[in-house]
Structures are given as C-alpha cells and as structure tokens.
mmCIF file of C-alpha atoms in Angstrom:
data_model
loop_
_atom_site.group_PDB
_atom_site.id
_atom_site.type_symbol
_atom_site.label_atom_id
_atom_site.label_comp_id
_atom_site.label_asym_id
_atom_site.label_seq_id
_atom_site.Cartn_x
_atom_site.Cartn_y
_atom_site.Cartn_z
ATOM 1 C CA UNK A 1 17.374 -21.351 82.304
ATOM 2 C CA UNK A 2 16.597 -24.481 80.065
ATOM 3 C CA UNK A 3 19.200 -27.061 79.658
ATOM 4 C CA UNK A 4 19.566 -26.976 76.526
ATOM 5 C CA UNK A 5 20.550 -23.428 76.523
ATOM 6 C CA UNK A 6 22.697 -23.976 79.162
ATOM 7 C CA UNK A 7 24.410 -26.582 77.307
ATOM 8 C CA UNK A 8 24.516 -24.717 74.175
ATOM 9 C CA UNK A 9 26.282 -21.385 76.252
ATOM 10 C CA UNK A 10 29.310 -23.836 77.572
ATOM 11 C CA UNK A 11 29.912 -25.367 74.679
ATOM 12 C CA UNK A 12 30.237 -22.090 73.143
ATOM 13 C CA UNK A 13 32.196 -20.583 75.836
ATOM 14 C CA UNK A 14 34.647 -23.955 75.659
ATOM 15 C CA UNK A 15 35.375 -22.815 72.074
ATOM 16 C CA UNK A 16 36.020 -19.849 73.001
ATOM 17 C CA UNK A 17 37.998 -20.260 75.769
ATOM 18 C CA UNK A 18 40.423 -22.586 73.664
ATOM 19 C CA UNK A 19 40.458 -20.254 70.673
ATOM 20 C CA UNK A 20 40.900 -17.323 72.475
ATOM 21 C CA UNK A 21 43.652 -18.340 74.715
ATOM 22 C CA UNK A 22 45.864 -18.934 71.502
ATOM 23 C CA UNK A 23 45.133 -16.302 69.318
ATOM 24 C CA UNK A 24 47.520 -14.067 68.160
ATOM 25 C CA UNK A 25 46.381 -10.581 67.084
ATOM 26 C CA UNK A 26 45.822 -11.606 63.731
ATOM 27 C CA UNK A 27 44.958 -8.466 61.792
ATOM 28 C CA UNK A 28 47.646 -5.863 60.064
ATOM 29 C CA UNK A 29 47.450 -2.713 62.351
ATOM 30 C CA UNK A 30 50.151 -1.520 63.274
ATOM 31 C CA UNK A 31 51.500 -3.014 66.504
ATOM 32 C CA UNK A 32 51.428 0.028 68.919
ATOM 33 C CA UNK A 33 47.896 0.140 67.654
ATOM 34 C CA UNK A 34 47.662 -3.236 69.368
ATOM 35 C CA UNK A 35 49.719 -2.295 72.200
ATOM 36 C CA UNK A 36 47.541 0.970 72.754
ATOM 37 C CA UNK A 37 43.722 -0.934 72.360
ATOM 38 C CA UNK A 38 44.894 -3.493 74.890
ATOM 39 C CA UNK A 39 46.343 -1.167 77.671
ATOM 40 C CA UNK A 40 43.225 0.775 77.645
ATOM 41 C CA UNK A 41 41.414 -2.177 77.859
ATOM 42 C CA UNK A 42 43.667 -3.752 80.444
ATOM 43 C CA UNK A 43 43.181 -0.808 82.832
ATOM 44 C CA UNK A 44 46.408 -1.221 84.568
ATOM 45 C CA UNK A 45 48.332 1.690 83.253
ATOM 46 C CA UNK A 46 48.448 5.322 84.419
ATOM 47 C CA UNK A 47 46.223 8.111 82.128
ATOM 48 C CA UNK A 48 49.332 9.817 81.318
ATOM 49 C CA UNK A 49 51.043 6.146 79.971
ATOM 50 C CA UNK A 50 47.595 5.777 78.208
ATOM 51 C CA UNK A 51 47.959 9.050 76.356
ATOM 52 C CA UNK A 52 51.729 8.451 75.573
ATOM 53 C CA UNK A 53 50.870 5.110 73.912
ATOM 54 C CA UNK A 54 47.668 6.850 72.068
ATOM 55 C CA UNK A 55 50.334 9.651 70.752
ATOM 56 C CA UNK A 56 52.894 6.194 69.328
ATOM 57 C CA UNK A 57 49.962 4.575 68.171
ATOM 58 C CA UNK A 58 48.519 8.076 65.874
ATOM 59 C CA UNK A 59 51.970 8.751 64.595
ATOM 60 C CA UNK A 60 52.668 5.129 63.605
ATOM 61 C CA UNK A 61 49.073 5.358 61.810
ATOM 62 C CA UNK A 62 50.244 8.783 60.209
ATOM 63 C CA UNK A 63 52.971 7.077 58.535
ATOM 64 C CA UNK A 64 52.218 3.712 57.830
ATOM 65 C CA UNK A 65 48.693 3.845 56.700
ATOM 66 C CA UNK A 66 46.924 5.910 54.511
ATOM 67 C CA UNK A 67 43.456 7.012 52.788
ATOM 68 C CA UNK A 68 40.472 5.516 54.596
ATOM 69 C CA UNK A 69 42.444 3.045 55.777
ATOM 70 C CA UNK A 70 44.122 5.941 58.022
ATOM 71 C CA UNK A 71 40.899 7.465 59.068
ATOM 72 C CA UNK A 72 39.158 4.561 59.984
ATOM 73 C CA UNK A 73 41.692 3.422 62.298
ATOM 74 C CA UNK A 74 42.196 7.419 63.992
ATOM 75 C CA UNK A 75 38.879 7.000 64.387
ATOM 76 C CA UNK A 76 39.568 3.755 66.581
ATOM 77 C CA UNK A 77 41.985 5.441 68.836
ATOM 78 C CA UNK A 78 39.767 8.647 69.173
ATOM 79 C CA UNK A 79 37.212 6.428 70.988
ATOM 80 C CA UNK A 80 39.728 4.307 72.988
ATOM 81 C CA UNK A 81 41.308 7.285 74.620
ATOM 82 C CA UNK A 82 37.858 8.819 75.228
ATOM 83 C CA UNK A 83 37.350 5.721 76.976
ATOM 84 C CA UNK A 84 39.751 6.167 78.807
ATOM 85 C CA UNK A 85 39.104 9.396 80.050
ATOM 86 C CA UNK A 86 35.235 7.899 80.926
ATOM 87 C CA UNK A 87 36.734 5.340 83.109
ATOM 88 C CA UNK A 88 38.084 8.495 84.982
ATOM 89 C CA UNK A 89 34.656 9.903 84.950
ATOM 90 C CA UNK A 90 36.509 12.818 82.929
ATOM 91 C CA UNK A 91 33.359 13.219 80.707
ATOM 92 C CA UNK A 92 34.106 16.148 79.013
ATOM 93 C CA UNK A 93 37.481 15.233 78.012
ATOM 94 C CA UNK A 94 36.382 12.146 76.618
ATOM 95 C CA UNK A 95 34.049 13.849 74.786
ATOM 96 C CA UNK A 96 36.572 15.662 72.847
ATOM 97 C CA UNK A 97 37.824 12.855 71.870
ATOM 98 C CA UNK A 98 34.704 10.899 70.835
ATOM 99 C CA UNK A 99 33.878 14.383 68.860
ATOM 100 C CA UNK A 100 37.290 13.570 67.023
ATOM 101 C CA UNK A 101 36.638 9.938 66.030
ATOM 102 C CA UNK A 102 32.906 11.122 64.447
ATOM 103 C CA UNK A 103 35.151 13.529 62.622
ATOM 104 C CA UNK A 104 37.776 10.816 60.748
ATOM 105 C CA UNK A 105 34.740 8.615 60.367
ATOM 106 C CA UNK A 106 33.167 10.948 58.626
ATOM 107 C CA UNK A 107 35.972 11.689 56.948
ATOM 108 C CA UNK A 108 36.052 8.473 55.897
ATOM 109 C CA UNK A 109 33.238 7.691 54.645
ATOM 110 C CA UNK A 110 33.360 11.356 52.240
ATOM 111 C CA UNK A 111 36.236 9.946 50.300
ATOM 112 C CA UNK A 112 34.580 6.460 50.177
ATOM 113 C CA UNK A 113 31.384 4.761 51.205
ATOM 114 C CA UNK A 114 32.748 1.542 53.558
ATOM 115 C CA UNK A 115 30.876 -0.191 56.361
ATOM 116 C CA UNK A 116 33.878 -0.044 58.778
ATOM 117 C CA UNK A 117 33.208 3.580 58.547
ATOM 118 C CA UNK A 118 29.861 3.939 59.054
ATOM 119 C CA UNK A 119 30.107 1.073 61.954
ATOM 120 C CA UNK A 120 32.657 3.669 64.105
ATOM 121 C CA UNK A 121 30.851 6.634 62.930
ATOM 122 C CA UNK A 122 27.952 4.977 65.158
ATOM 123 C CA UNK A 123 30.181 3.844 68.138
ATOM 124 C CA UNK A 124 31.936 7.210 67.849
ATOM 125 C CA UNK A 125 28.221 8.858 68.050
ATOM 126 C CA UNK A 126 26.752 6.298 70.930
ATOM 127 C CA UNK A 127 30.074 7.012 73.656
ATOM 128 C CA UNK A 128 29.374 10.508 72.648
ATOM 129 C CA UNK A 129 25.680 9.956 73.352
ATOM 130 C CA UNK A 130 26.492 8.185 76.764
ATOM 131 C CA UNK A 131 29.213 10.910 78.180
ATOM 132 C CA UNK A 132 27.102 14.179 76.843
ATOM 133 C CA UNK A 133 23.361 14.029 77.485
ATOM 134 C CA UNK A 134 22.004 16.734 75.617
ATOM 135 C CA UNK A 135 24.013 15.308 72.947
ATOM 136 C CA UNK A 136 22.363 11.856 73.087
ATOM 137 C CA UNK A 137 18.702 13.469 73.534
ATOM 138 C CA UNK A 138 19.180 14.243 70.105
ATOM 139 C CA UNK A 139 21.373 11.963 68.124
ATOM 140 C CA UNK A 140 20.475 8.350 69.923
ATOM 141 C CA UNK A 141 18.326 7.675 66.639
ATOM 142 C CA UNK A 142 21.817 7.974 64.590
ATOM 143 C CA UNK A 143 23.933 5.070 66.095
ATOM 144 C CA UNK A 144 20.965 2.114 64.575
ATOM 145 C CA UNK A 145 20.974 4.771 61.617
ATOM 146 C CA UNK A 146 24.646 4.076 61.113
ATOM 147 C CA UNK A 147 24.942 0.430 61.925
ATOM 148 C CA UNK A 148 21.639 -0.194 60.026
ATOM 149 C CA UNK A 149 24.123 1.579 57.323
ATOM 150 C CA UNK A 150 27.268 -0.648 57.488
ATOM 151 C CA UNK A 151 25.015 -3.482 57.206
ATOM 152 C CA UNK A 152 24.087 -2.805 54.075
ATOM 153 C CA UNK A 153 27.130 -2.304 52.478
ATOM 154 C CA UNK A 154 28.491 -5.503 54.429
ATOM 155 C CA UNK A 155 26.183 -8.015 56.109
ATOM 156 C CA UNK A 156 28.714 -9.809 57.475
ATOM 157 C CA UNK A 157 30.104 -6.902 59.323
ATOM 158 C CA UNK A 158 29.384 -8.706 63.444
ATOM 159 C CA UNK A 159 30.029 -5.514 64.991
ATOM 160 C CA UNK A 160 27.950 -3.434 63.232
ATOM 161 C CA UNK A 161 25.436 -6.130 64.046
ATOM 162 C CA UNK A 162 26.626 -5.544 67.836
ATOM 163 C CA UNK A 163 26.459 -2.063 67.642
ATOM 164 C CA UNK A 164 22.476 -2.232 67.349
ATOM 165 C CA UNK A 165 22.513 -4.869 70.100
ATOM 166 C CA UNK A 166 24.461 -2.385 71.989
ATOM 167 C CA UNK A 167 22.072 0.335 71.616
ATOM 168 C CA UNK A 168 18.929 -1.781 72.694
ATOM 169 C CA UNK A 169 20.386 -3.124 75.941
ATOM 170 C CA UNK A 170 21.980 0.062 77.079
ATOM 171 C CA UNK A 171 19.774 2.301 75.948
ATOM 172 C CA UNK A 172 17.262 4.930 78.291
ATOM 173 C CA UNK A 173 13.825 3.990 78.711
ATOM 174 C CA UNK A 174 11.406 3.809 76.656
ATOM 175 C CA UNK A 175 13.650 2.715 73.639
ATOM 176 C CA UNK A 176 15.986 -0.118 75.433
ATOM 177 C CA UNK A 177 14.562 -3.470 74.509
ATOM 178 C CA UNK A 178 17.231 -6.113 76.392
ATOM 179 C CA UNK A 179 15.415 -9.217 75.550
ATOM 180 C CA UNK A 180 15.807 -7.733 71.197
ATOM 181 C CA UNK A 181 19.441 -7.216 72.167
ATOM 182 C CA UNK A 182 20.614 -10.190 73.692
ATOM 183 C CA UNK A 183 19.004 -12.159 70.669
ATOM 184 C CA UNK A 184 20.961 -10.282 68.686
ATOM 185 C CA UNK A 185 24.529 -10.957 70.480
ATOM 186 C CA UNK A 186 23.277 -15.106 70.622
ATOM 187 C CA UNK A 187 23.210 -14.771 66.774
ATOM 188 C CA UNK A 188 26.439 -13.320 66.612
ATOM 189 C CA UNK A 189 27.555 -15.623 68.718
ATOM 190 C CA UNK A 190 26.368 -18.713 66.312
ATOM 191 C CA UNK A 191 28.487 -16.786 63.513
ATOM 192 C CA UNK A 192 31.963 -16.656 63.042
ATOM 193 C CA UNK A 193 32.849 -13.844 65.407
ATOM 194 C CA UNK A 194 35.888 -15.728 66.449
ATOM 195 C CA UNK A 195 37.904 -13.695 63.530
ATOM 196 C CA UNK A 196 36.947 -10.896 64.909
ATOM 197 C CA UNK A 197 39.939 -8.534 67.188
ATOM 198 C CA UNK A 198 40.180 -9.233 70.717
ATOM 199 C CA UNK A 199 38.668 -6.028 71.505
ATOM 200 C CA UNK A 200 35.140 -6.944 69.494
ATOM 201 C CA UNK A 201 35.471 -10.274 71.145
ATOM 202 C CA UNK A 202 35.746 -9.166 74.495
ATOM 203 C CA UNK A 203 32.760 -6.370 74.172
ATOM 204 C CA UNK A 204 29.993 -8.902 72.807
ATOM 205 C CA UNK A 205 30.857 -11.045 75.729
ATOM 206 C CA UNK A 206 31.067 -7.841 78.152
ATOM 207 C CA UNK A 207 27.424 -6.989 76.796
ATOM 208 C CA UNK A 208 26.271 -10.107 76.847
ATOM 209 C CA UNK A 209 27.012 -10.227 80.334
ATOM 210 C CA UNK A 210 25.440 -6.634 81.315
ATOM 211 C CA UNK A 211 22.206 -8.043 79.500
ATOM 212 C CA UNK A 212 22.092 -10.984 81.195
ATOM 213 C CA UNK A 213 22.228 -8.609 84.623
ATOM 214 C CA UNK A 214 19.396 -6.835 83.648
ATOM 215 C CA UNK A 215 17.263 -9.767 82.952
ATOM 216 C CA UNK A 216 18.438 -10.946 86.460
ATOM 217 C CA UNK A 217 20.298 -14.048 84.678
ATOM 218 C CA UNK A 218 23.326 -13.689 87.012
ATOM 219 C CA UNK A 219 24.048 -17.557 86.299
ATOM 220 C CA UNK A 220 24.286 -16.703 82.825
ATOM 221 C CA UNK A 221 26.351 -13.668 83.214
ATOM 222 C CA UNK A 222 29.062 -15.959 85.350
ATOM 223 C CA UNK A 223 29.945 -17.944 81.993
ATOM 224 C CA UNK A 224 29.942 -14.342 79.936
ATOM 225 C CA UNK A 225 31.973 -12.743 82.083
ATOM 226 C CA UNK A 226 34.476 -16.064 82.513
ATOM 227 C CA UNK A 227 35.197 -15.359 79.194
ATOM 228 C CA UNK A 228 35.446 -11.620 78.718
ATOM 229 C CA UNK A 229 38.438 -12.343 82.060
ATOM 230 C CA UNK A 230 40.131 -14.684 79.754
ATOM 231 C CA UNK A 231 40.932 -11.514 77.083
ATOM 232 C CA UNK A 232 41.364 -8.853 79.502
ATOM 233 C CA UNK A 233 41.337 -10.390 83.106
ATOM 234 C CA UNK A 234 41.653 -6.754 84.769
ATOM 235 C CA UNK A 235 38.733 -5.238 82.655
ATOM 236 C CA UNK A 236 35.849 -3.719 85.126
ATOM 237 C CA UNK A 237 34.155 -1.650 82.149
ATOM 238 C CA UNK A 238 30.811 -3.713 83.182
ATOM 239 C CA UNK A 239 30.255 -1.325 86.385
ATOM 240 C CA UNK A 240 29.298 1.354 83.365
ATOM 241 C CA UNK A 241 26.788 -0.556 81.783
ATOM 242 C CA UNK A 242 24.361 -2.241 85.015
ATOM 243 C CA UNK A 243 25.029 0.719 87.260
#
C-alpha cells in the first residue's frame, strides 16, 4: 500500500477513534430502539433477551411515533432481529422477518416518497437476498434499484450510498466488483459520515474491512476493523461476509 494512503487511512481512523469514543447516540429514536440495535449488534445477549428487547423496542415505536416515521423505523427492527436469527444460522426465521421490514418499507414509501424508505426497502431486500437464495436469484437487481432510488430523492443520504457499495463487494460472481465498492466506502469516508448512528458507522467500517480481505489487504483491514471494535468490541458479523 502507498504511503500516502496509508497516512491518509490513520488519520482518518484517529478521527474516528476520538469522535466515536464520545458520541452519544445523538438521534431521537426512542431509547429501547437504541438499547435493542446495540444488543444485537453487541452479540452478548441470549436470542430470547434479543426478542424481548425487539418486542419493548416495537411497542415503544407503536406509541411514540407515527406515519412514516413509524414504518421506517419497524422496518429497522424487522432487519435487526432477522439478523439476529442469521447469526444463529436460523435462515428461515430471519427471513420472516426481513419479509416484514420490505413490508413497512413499502409501506412507507405508499403514503410518502422518502429516501430513508427506499434505502431499508433495499437492505430489507439484500438480507433477504443473502438468507433465501432463490429469492436473491431474482431480486439482487432491486437493492442498487432502491439505493440508486434514495439517492435521488437525497444525495446526501451515506448509507444509501453504502448500500450499493455493499452490494458490489458482497455480491456472487459475476456481478461483485470489490475494487467499485471499496471506492465507494473511501468516498464516504471523505464525507461527513461521522453524523451518521453508530450502527451505519460501524457497518462501513465492517465492510470496509471484508473488502479489504478480499483484495488480500489484511494490513488495511487491521486499522478497519480497530475501529469497527471501538463501537461494538464483541461484534464477529465479519465471519459472514469473507467466509
């Protein structure tokens, strides 16, 4: 790796690391939302904890939150439980659940065009694609569809920029392009993504780090994954996306 890149990654990852360590979970969910996102990402609960905190964090939702608002935000915890069940290699159960969240996305987005919901219609549709394989013979084309979507409405939205990122570095063969992916995630990384929830934060950095694998960067992947461990130290979600 050049120098100068190398340089450029620490100094980044220095930011970060500062930043991060700080924040608060700036951003108005409601806080057994928060709870619920970071247990699952955590991994150091039992399912059946998981599942009671999922249950909280819906009927919180239910109450305080309403409109798209409401939907988009189901639509979040559909694909955090299902998840949850894929770290148990429960595939069909998380399908159900990924099914779900493309439901209240596209719920969503019928009562009102937003780029939020089209950005976890297409995360909702690429978990699905990844746990069901006939499914994601036939729908892979929909999650840049989506993101290519929410982009439109918002070009500043980062994570529907990562979702298209996401989709060329884990994607089968013949359409994965890592090299067009992990240009994408340095750009995002030169933007303002430190606004973004801990949970975006941590995946760009947890992809970043699976793309540097496959380009057999493993020096590079050290720094990534140094500062996915300083979000969610107990996180192993990488074994998913190299194995």
């Amino acid at each position: 790796m050049k120098i100068k890149q190398l340089i450029f990654m620490v100094i980044i990852f220095c930011i970060f690391f500062t930043q991060t360590i700080s924040a608060s979970h700036a951003n108005n969910y409601p806080n057994s939302f928060n709870i619920f996102r970071d247990t699952v990402y955590m991994q150091n609960r039992s399912l059946l904890e998981t599942m009671r905190l999922y249950t909280v964090a819906k009927q919180e939702i239910e109450i305080s939150l309403s409109g798209v608002d409401k939907l988009i935000l189901l639509s979040r915890c559909e694909y955090l439980m299902g998840i949850t069940f894929r770290v148990e290699n429960r595939n069909n159960e998380a399908a159900a659940y990924f099914e779900q969240g493309i439901v209240w996305a596209e719920e969503s987005i019928s009562i009102n065009d937003t780029s939020e919901g089209y950005r976890l219609l297409g995360t909702n549709i690429s978990f699905l694609c990844e746990v069901r394989t006939s499914y994601g013979l036939r729908h892979y084309k929909k999650i840049e569809e989506n993101a290519q979507r929410a982009l439109e409405l918002n070009p500043n939205n980062l994570m529907a920029k990562y979702l298209i990122a996401a989709f060329y570095i884990s994607a089968p063969w013949p359409v994965a392009d890592v090299r067009r992916g992990m240009r994408i995630l340095e750009e995002i990384m030169r933007q303002n993504y430190l606004n973004l929830d801990w949970e975006d934060q941590f995946n760009i950095l947890l992809m970043l780090q699976a793309a540097c694998i496959k380009l057999n960067r493993n020096q590079d992947a050290q720094i990534w994954r140094a500062g996915g461990e300083a979000i969610y130290p107990t996180n192993n979600f990488i074994r998913f996306l190299v194995e």
